[in-house]
PDB file of C-alpha atoms in Angstrom:
ATOM      1  CA  UNK A   1     -14.402  -4.223   5.203  1.00 36.00           C
ATOM      2  CA  UNK A   2     -12.263  -5.999   2.614  1.00 34.00           C
ATOM      3  CA  UNK A   3     -11.049  -4.193  -0.505  1.00 36.00           C
ATOM      4  CA  UNK A   4     -11.745  -5.666  -3.904  1.00 36.00           C
ATOM      5  CA  UNK A   5      -8.631  -6.742  -5.745  1.00 37.00           C
ATOM      6  CA  UNK A   6      -8.222  -6.596  -9.491  1.00 39.00           C
ATOM      7  CA  UNK A   7      -7.596  -9.511 -11.763  1.00 34.00           C
ATOM      8  CA  UNK A   8      -3.896  -8.680 -12.258  1.00 38.00           C
ATOM      9  CA  UNK A   9      -2.884  -9.903  -8.811  1.00 37.00           C
ATOM     10  CA  UNK A  10       0.081 -12.019  -9.906  1.00 35.00           C
ATOM     11  CA  UNK A  11       3.701 -10.836  -9.946  1.00 35.00           C
ATOM     12  CA  UNK A  12       5.625 -10.445 -13.191  1.00 34.00           C
ATOM     13  CA  UNK A  13       9.388 -10.368 -13.657  1.00 32.00           C
ATOM     14  CA  UNK A  14      10.432  -7.371 -15.719  1.00 36.00           C
ATOM     15  CA  UNK A  15      14.085  -6.293 -15.258  1.00 38.00           C
ATOM     16  CA  UNK A  16      17.208  -8.439 -15.425  1.00 35.00           C
ATOM     17  CA  UNK A  17      16.745 -10.784 -12.478  1.00 33.00           C
ATOM     18  CA  UNK A  18      15.218  -8.094 -10.244  1.00 40.00           C
ATOM     19  CA  UNK A  19      11.805  -9.052  -8.945  1.00 47.00           C
ATOM     20  CA  UNK A  20       9.177  -6.640 -10.167  1.00 60.00           C
ATOM     21  CA  UNK A  21       5.612  -6.833  -8.982  1.00 84.00           C
ATOM     22  CA  UNK A  22       2.723  -4.892 -10.470  1.00 89.00           C
ATOM     23  CA  UNK A  23      -0.917  -5.050  -9.445  1.00 93.00           C
ATOM     24  CA  UNK A  24      -3.934  -3.138 -10.681  1.00 94.00           C
ATOM     25  CA  UNK A  25      -6.357  -3.000  -7.771  1.00 95.00           C
ATOM     26  CA  UNK A  26      -9.647  -1.321  -7.011  1.00 95.00           C
ATOM     27  CA  UNK A  27     -10.294   0.553  -3.777  1.00 97.00           C
ATOM     28  CA  UNK A  28     -13.565   0.415  -1.876  1.00 96.00           C
ATOM     29  CA  UNK A  29     -14.754   3.600  -3.614  1.00 95.00           C
ATOM     30  CA  UNK A  30     -14.044   2.136  -7.072  1.00 95.00           C
ATOM     31  CA  UNK A  31     -10.792   4.045  -7.693  1.00 95.00           C
ATOM     32  CA  UNK A  32      -8.261   2.015  -9.683  1.00 95.00           C
ATOM     33  CA  UNK A  33      -4.669   2.105  -8.418  1.00 97.00           C
ATOM     34  CA  UNK A  34      -1.393   0.703  -9.661  1.00 95.00           C
ATOM     35  CA  UNK A  35       0.763  -0.888  -6.969  1.00 96.00           C
ATOM     36  CA  UNK A  36       4.378  -1.433  -7.957  1.00 95.00           C
ATOM     37  CA  UNK A  37       7.880  -1.329  -6.470  1.00 95.00           C
ATOM     38  CA  UNK A  38       9.279   2.044  -5.475  1.00 94.00           C
ATOM     39  CA  UNK A  39      12.609   2.856  -7.164  1.00 92.00           C
ATOM     40  CA  UNK A  40      15.302   5.526  -7.030  1.00 94.00           C
ATOM     41  CA  UNK A  41      13.726   7.354  -9.966  1.00 95.00           C
ATOM     42  CA  UNK A  42      10.614   7.831  -7.793  1.00 95.00           C
ATOM     43  CA  UNK A  43      12.427  10.175  -5.382  1.00 96.00           C
ATOM     44  CA  UNK A  44      10.372  13.228  -6.390  1.00 96.00           C
ATOM     45  CA  UNK A  45       7.120  11.249  -6.061  1.00 96.00           C
ATOM     46  CA  UNK A  46       8.152   9.968  -2.614  1.00 95.00           C
ATOM     47  CA  UNK A  47       9.079  13.482  -1.469  1.00 95.00           C
ATOM     48  CA  UNK A  48       5.725  14.833  -2.685  1.00 95.00           C
ATOM     49  CA  UNK A  49       3.898  11.977  -0.907  1.00 95.00           C
ATOM     50  CA  UNK A  50       5.592  12.687   2.436  1.00 94.00           C
ATOM     51  CA  UNK A  51       5.175  16.457   2.131  1.00 94.00           C
ATOM     52  CA  UNK A  52       1.435  16.080   1.518  1.00 94.00           C
ATOM     53  CA  UNK A  53       0.872  13.865   4.572  1.00 94.00           C
ATOM     54  CA  UNK A  54      -0.678  15.683   7.506  1.00 93.00           C
ATOM     55  CA  UNK A  55       1.589  16.382  10.483  1.00 92.00           C
ATOM     56  CA  UNK A  56      -0.206  13.580  12.368  1.00 92.00           C
ATOM     57  CA  UNK A  57       0.292  11.065   9.541  1.00 93.00           C
ATOM     58  CA  UNK A  58       3.996  11.989   9.236  1.00 91.00           C
ATOM     59  CA  UNK A  59       4.413  11.584  13.021  1.00 89.00           C
ATOM     60  CA  UNK A  60       2.715   8.173  12.979  1.00 88.00           C
ATOM     61  CA  UNK A  61       4.751   6.967   9.983  1.00 90.00           C
ATOM     62  CA  UNK A  62       8.157   8.170  11.206  1.00 90.00           C
ATOM     63  CA  UNK A  63       7.471   7.937  14.978  1.00 86.00           C
ATOM     64  CA  UNK A  64       8.423  11.555  15.397  1.00 83.00           C
ATOM     65  CA  UNK A  65       7.839  15.010  14.042  1.00 77.00           C
ATOM     66  CA  UNK A  66       9.356  15.718  10.649  1.00 82.00           C
ATOM     67  CA  UNK A  67       8.774  18.559   8.254  1.00 80.00           C
ATOM     68  CA  UNK A  68       9.965  18.352   4.697  1.00 86.00           C
ATOM     69  CA  UNK A  69      12.015  15.165   4.244  1.00 90.00           C
ATOM     70  CA  UNK A  70      15.757  15.605   3.774  1.00 90.00           C
ATOM     71  CA  UNK A  71      17.477  14.440   0.595  1.00 93.00           C
ATOM     72  CA  UNK A  72      19.177  11.757   2.691  1.00 94.00           C
ATOM     73  CA  UNK A  73      15.837  10.406   3.954  1.00 92.00           C
ATOM     74  CA  UNK A  74      14.345  10.370   0.447  1.00 94.00           C
ATOM     75  CA  UNK A  75      17.414   8.469  -0.838  1.00 94.00           C
ATOM     76  CA  UNK A  76      17.099   5.936   2.016  1.00 93.00           C
ATOM     77  CA  UNK A  77      13.444   5.394   1.175  1.00 93.00           C
ATOM     78  CA  UNK A  78      13.893   5.031  -2.593  1.00 94.00           C
ATOM     79  CA  UNK A  79      17.373   3.564  -3.195  1.00 93.00           C
ATOM     80  CA  UNK A  80      16.678   0.039  -2.038  1.00 93.00           C
ATOM     81  CA  UNK A  81      18.671  -3.170  -2.018  1.00 91.00           C
ATOM     82  CA  UNK A  82      15.906  -5.477  -3.281  1.00 89.00           C
ATOM     83  CA  UNK A  83      17.674  -8.505  -1.783  1.00 89.00           C
ATOM     84  CA  UNK A  84      17.077  -7.094   1.721  1.00 93.00           C
ATOM     85  CA  UNK A  85      14.170  -4.695   1.379  1.00 94.00           C
ATOM     86  CA  UNK A  86      11.235  -3.770  -0.781  1.00 94.00           C
ATOM     87  CA  UNK A  87       8.785  -0.911  -0.954  1.00 95.00           C
ATOM     88  CA  UNK A  88       5.530  -0.802  -2.876  1.00 96.00           C
ATOM     89  CA  UNK A  89       3.958   2.456  -4.026  1.00 97.00           C
ATOM     90  CA  UNK A  90       0.272   2.866  -4.824  1.00 97.00           C
ATOM     91  CA  UNK A  91      -0.113   5.323  -7.696  1.00 97.00           C
ATOM     92  CA  UNK A  92      -2.958   7.161  -9.351  1.00 96.00           C
ATOM     93  CA  UNK A  93      -2.967   9.533 -12.313  1.00 91.00           C
ATOM     94  CA  UNK A  94      -4.388  13.021 -11.837  1.00 88.00           C
ATOM     95  CA  UNK A  95      -4.327  15.695 -14.514  1.00 87.00           C
ATOM     96  CA  UNK A  96      -1.873  13.615 -16.521  1.00 89.00           C
ATOM     97  CA  UNK A  97       0.612  13.198 -13.658  1.00 91.00           C
ATOM     98  CA  UNK A  98       1.436  10.251 -11.403  1.00 94.00           C
ATOM     99  CA  UNK A  99       0.951  10.642  -7.660  1.00 95.00           C
ATOM    100  CA  UNK A 100       1.896   8.255  -4.850  1.00 97.00           C
ATOM    101  CA  UNK A 101      -1.039   7.818  -2.467  1.00 97.00           C
ATOM    102  CA  UNK A 102       0.373   5.042  -0.285  1.00 97.00           C
ATOM    103  CA  UNK A 103       3.573   3.135   0.438  1.00 97.00           C
ATOM    104  CA  UNK A 104       4.326  -0.141   2.210  1.00 97.00           C
ATOM    105  CA  UNK A 105       7.781  -1.521   2.845  1.00 96.00           C
ATOM    106  CA  UNK A 106       9.818  -4.098   4.687  1.00 97.00           C
ATOM    107  CA  UNK A 107      13.469  -4.552   5.536  1.00 95.00           C
ATOM    108  CA  UNK A 108      15.017  -7.880   6.514  1.00 95.00           C
ATOM    109  CA  UNK A 109      16.305  -8.300  10.034  1.00 92.00           C
ATOM    110  CA  UNK A 110      19.853  -9.451  10.773  1.00 90.00           C
ATOM    111  CA  UNK A 111      18.531 -13.029  11.197  1.00 91.00           C
ATOM    112  CA  UNK A 112      17.147 -12.928   7.604  1.00 91.00           C
ATOM    113  CA  UNK A 113      14.033 -14.724   8.949  1.00 94.00           C
ATOM    114  CA  UNK A 114      12.137 -11.648  10.145  1.00 96.00           C
ATOM    115  CA  UNK A 115      11.469  -8.203   8.756  1.00 97.00           C
ATOM    116  CA  UNK A 116      10.311  -4.831   9.979  1.00 96.00           C
ATOM    117  CA  UNK A 117       7.424  -3.402   8.001  1.00 97.00           C
ATOM    118  CA  UNK A 118       5.593  -0.097   7.678  1.00 95.00           C
ATOM    119  CA  UNK A 119       2.693   1.343   5.729  1.00 96.00           C
ATOM    120  CA  UNK A 120       1.511   4.899   5.136  1.00 96.00           C
ATOM    121  CA  UNK A 121      -1.529   6.133   3.237  1.00 97.00           C
ATOM    122  CA  UNK A 122      -2.198   9.713   2.140  1.00 96.00           C
ATOM    123  CA  UNK A 123      -4.802  11.309   4.385  1.00 96.00           C
ATOM    124  CA  UNK A 124      -7.472  11.716   1.700  1.00 95.00           C
ATOM    125  CA  UNK A 125      -7.077   8.035   0.693  1.00 97.00           C
ATOM    126  CA  UNK A 126      -7.425   6.515   4.164  1.00 95.00           C
ATOM    127  CA  UNK A 127     -10.380   4.239   5.000  1.00 95.00           C
ATOM    128  CA  UNK A 128     -10.709   3.069   1.378  1.00 97.00           C
ATOM    129  CA  UNK A 129      -8.899  -0.267   1.739  1.00 97.00           C
ATOM    130  CA  UNK A 130      -5.539   0.925   0.412  1.00 97.00           C
ATOM    131  CA  UNK A 131      -3.548   0.106   3.566  1.00 97.00           C
ATOM    132  CA  UNK A 132      -4.992  -3.411   3.499  1.00 97.00           C
ATOM    133  CA  UNK A 133      -4.064  -3.897  -0.175  1.00 97.00           C
ATOM    134  CA  UNK A 134      -0.524  -2.607   0.335  1.00 97.00           C
ATOM    135  CA  UNK A 135       0.026  -4.819   3.376  1.00 97.00           C
ATOM    136  CA  UNK A 136      -1.446  -7.923   1.738  1.00 97.00           C
ATOM    137  CA  UNK A 137       0.948  -7.581  -1.197  1.00 96.00           C
ATOM    138  CA  UNK A 138       3.832  -7.008   1.225  1.00 96.00           C
ATOM    139  CA  UNK A 139       2.874 -10.074   3.304  1.00 97.00           C
ATOM    140  CA  UNK A 140       2.636 -12.242   0.170  1.00 94.00           C
ATOM    141  CA  UNK A 141       6.128 -11.209  -0.973  1.00 94.00           C
ATOM    142  CA  UNK A 142       7.542 -11.781   2.533  1.00 95.00           C
ATOM    143  CA  UNK A 143       6.072 -15.305   2.521  1.00 95.00           C
ATOM    144  CA  UNK A 144       7.510 -15.987  -0.959  1.00 93.00           C
ATOM    145  CA  UNK A 145      10.936 -14.934   0.300  1.00 93.00           C
ATOM    146  CA  UNK A 146      10.762 -17.338   3.246  1.00 94.00           C
ATOM    147  CA  UNK A 147      10.406 -14.693   5.940  1.00 96.00           C
ATOM    148  CA  UNK A 148       8.930 -16.169   9.118  1.00 97.00           C
ATOM    149  CA  UNK A 149       7.763 -13.054  10.951  1.00 97.00           C
ATOM    150  CA  UNK A 150       6.803  -9.457  10.163  1.00 97.00           C
ATOM    151  CA  UNK A 151       7.115  -6.807  12.870  1.00 97.00           C
ATOM    152  CA  UNK A 152       5.870  -3.225  12.907  1.00 96.00           C
ATOM    153  CA  UNK A 153       6.836  -0.661  15.541  1.00 95.00           C
ATOM    154  CA  UNK A 154       3.992   1.834  15.901  1.00 95.00           C
ATOM    155  CA  UNK A 155       2.807   4.723  18.036  1.00 94.00           C
ATOM    156  CA  UNK A 156       0.442   3.443  20.728  1.00 94.00           C
ATOM    157  CA  UNK A 157      -2.151   6.055  19.669  1.00 93.00           C
ATOM    158  CA  UNK A 158      -2.151   4.941  16.006  1.00 94.00           C
ATOM    159  CA  UNK A 159      -5.714   3.628  15.924  1.00 93.00           C
ATOM    160  CA  UNK A 160      -5.677   3.027  12.167  1.00 93.00           C
ATOM    161  CA  UNK A 161      -2.614   0.769  12.396  1.00 94.00           C
ATOM    162  CA  UNK A 162      -4.062  -1.000  15.429  1.00 95.00           C
ATOM    163  CA  UNK A 163      -7.218  -1.823  13.467  1.00 96.00           C
ATOM    164  CA  UNK A 164      -5.350  -2.786  10.277  1.00 96.00           C
ATOM    165  CA  UNK A 165      -2.908  -4.999  12.174  1.00 97.00           C
ATOM    166  CA  UNK A 166      -5.728  -6.763  14.029  1.00 97.00           C
ATOM    167  CA  UNK A 167      -7.651  -7.266  10.769  1.00 97.00           C
ATOM    168  CA  UNK A 168      -4.587  -8.840   9.125  1.00 97.00           C
ATOM    169  CA  UNK A 169      -3.911 -11.149  12.096  1.00 97.00           C
ATOM    170  CA  UNK A 170      -1.000  -9.321  13.760  1.00 98.00           C
ATOM    171  CA  UNK A 171      -0.653  -9.592  17.524  1.00 98.00           C
ATOM    172  CA  UNK A 172      -0.035  -6.461  19.583  1.00 97.00           C
ATOM    173  CA  UNK A 173       2.143  -5.946  22.641  1.00 97.00           C
ATOM    174  CA  UNK A 174       3.598  -2.995  24.474  1.00 96.00           C
ATOM    175  CA  UNK A 175       7.109  -1.941  23.503  1.00 95.00           C
ATOM    176  CA  UNK A 176       9.195  -2.729  26.605  1.00 95.00           C
ATOM    177  CA  UNK A 177      11.635   0.079  25.712  1.00 94.00           C
ATOM    178  CA  UNK A 178       9.109   2.859  25.039  1.00 94.00           C
ATOM    179  CA  UNK A 179       5.638   3.137  26.616  1.00 93.00           C
ATOM    180  CA  UNK A 180       4.478   5.433  23.793  1.00 93.00           C
ATOM    181  CA  UNK A 181       4.941   2.625  21.248  1.00 95.00           C
ATOM    182  CA  UNK A 182       3.585  -0.848  20.527  1.00 97.00           C
ATOM    183  CA  UNK A 183       4.917  -3.797  18.546  1.00 97.00           C
ATOM    184  CA  UNK A 184       2.680  -5.580  16.060  1.00 97.00           C
ATOM    185  CA  UNK A 185       3.909  -8.976  14.857  1.00 97.00           C
ATOM    186  CA  UNK A 186       2.652 -11.544  12.371  1.00 98.00           C
ATOM    187  CA  UNK A 187       3.907 -15.118  12.071  1.00 98.00           C
ATOM    188  CA  UNK A 188       4.017 -16.114   8.400  1.00 96.00           C
TER     189      UNK A 188
END
């Protein structure tokens, strides 16, 4: 099922030369979300997002068991070099506070023609089209930047990513280095 996208689906430049993208989208259940770049000042929001993921969702996102994220991990995830990587956060407001309910990201490969991507959606927000929205925005930005291929390394038992990747046109193959993982790739 395809999510409905809002009318503000075009990027806008906001800060001095740094690409800023903002979208107001609607999920399948009618919830309105803001999708925008994740920045260093979002460290507390990113930490809260990861801490509220179920153990299974954290394992699938990080390909291993993690508890509370370290300060180093949170810095790596929020202090980005926007020339090489980007992360989009989906936010909602609850009780007057912002909350991250999903994140997608990519990082350029050494060849500068491919990138590795990932997406995570808070457990209570899964199956509402948010992963699809986040990935579509990520794919569009990758295309704009001239990236030729997106790759995602995923747990073989990650059914949600398998279905999302297939829906978006990614191909799937076994990881030759680890039988518990698969590689999804999309030619852009």
